[in-house]
Amino acid sequence: MRPLSAERALLEARLPGFDGRLAALGIDGAEDPDNEVIEEFRRAGGGNLFVPRELGGAGLGCHDGVRLQRAVGSRAPALAVATTMHHYKVAWLAAALGADAAGVLRGIAEKNLLVASCGAEGQVGRSLFAPGIRVAAADGGLTVSGTKRPCSLTRSMGLLSLTATAPDGTAPDGRLLMLVIPADAPGIRREPFWRNRVLRATQTDAVVLDEVFVPQSMIIPIGDPALSPGRFTSNLLWFQLLITASYLGVATGQVEELYTAGRGTPGDRVAALAPLETVAAALEALAREVDGGRCDDDLLGRSLLVRHTAQRAIAEATDRALELAGGMPFVTGSQGVDALAASRGLAFHPPSEISAREPLDTWLGGGGLTLT
């Protein structure tokens, strides 16, 4: 067994030649914010991987998705994180909204579009499904205004997706909607936002919407979370599993370098890799249950426990990898430090471990799981 051999074989099968391209770039090249790696991914058909086959995509399931994101993360951390924002939304549209989203999904496949996901991350105390966008009724649709920050894929997105509440006096009154907006729609502009040197290649900045019109054909009713909880559980499940796999890949790539360079003792290398492989096995087990049609609070709760365990395993493994790599690489370059810092990003995606502790404790004590 070689670390990541199965994951990279899957990436090669789905996007022939792309793993080799990432390997040739190296992490420094892949993480350069001026590179074209996201555009190369899009041209290679990467945005269509989770679109159902009958709608023109590859029809990947969650298990393959977890493996693929781990492979990408090991070569290009920013690409893995940025494309997760596309993949989970596409997978969720297909899995939870079905025929209502078929037209949008077919368009994504036909035009090779990437979807930027507008959620509420970065807003303490805000609902996961309410990004703070103002919505008003308009002839033939809705208008939306507000600012989404941060938002990944700002330069490469073909579509911007966001959730919003239907305004009073419109159908379905007060229910949540999925709005899908062309990236070149009048009233959309980008503004600089990301200042950290780590993960700059995610194209993460601010998107400002000023009275942007959304036609009725690009509005997908989601429903009331209390009446259709499975749809919202599905959204969170896909995101948690794919984003965890992406950061797990970042850490695994760093430990892989120990094997390539022969750094540390056999015990050192095994101790660094074993917790990552354990988390990967847990992620794959959960993903198989998603592929089998399971979607409930218990599965979501377990996915959060695995994610939080992954955060600690990643921290331990990357700390060890940086130390074992030696002092000269630390002195002469920042790649190891940057990768370590990038791997820590998992802690900042919603819901944070701190915010989830009380809901998880209630659930583990026999109650329901309620995340806000």
Steps between C-alpha positions, in 0.01 A plus 500: 500500500612853423328796665230643270549238227130411477393862521735611224399207280140619528602858412689372196202291389258790530725782374775335295832680525388747763677338795822509299444865424459579870811297585699694240384831644594405852331658799678831453373523143151376580467750786611799293193730487590600143491146366232356271449174687132557575438586136692188395284298737187649347614434142584142594136445599558513875184697558286222353618219725194501729240586237285189437583302186154550356561875513838484332738454795716223642254410778755458778374390838610614841753221553683580178472869585674457835787313334530747216513805727767336712710442188459859384572640845831314518622681187315832505340602831330814367352315203352234727344754735367721220351215298332355808283813498388404149480123545290490814243739359470308172480166682237637734291645217501159335438298817246715683321716243486256210275604213471856634872549435531298177508803273774668702707180519468436127620853432801451728602189307438643153694821565766362736403750768633531853259599778602732782304427817369795699444393859528662842853397596692773672187640667499410868158395622340510158291213365691263272233549237457878518789691341353844578381580149205739456234369265215691339221402262539604135311443177588148387723417797686661787774755559778436749744738669773456756859392545639150528842479664692283478404330174727256317531465120423869450701522176409160356135462597245470225212500747447636849266302723347625820216424736247766590158529654211572266376855565155564639227490239681255272461127465622309693463774762768483768656175376863453409603525136810406304592784264738427214643811334729529194834642611482772234152620599466880521553623855764242605850616580803359681702675767834398660459331836748214557821624666655179630782371280375144560232360265510815285446286191144419611400832337329596824383860514175693546206493260269801509149480359316821420137447395591188302202353316437125533241363254244250617673224298809534725308486829472155661267458800667314785223508757478542875781333698242378751291335227780360281797445732658238276586759237695708748667199657611392152655841436706487818599136454646557155687807615644347817626188326653670196664788689645264760641279225660803333691606809582139582665488158711806583632329812554166326702669229732643765549161665558344159804725463654324800485172308631658180793664677558218748471735795452372853493143625248237384319556828489874442346462156244242604401709802442800273300314237291259709253755646443648153423159351266426789306820437495424126346158569233663717423758232467232235267297720274801548513580129388148412196549722419824314531311171266238641232765550536565869445859610415566864615679813695200626710488184554876514600481866751225425640703209561794734673278754725364225571850374601623844718192548654575160591851614708361784653221290597753231660732756705218653609358164601830342685611814694174490564525125636854530735402782624186326559685173784677678620852562656577161170477304348724767779755462520496118131486407149539635326206327479279810383785722244615242363147460476462876312830524273406210411170668369688803227666292261214568435647846350815349229348282149488643386367732807552720582244763431755774153579368419132445601372843172567679278368215719190472489446876121521493488253210743259666284516811198377306351825374474644151778673308426867435763713329459872435 
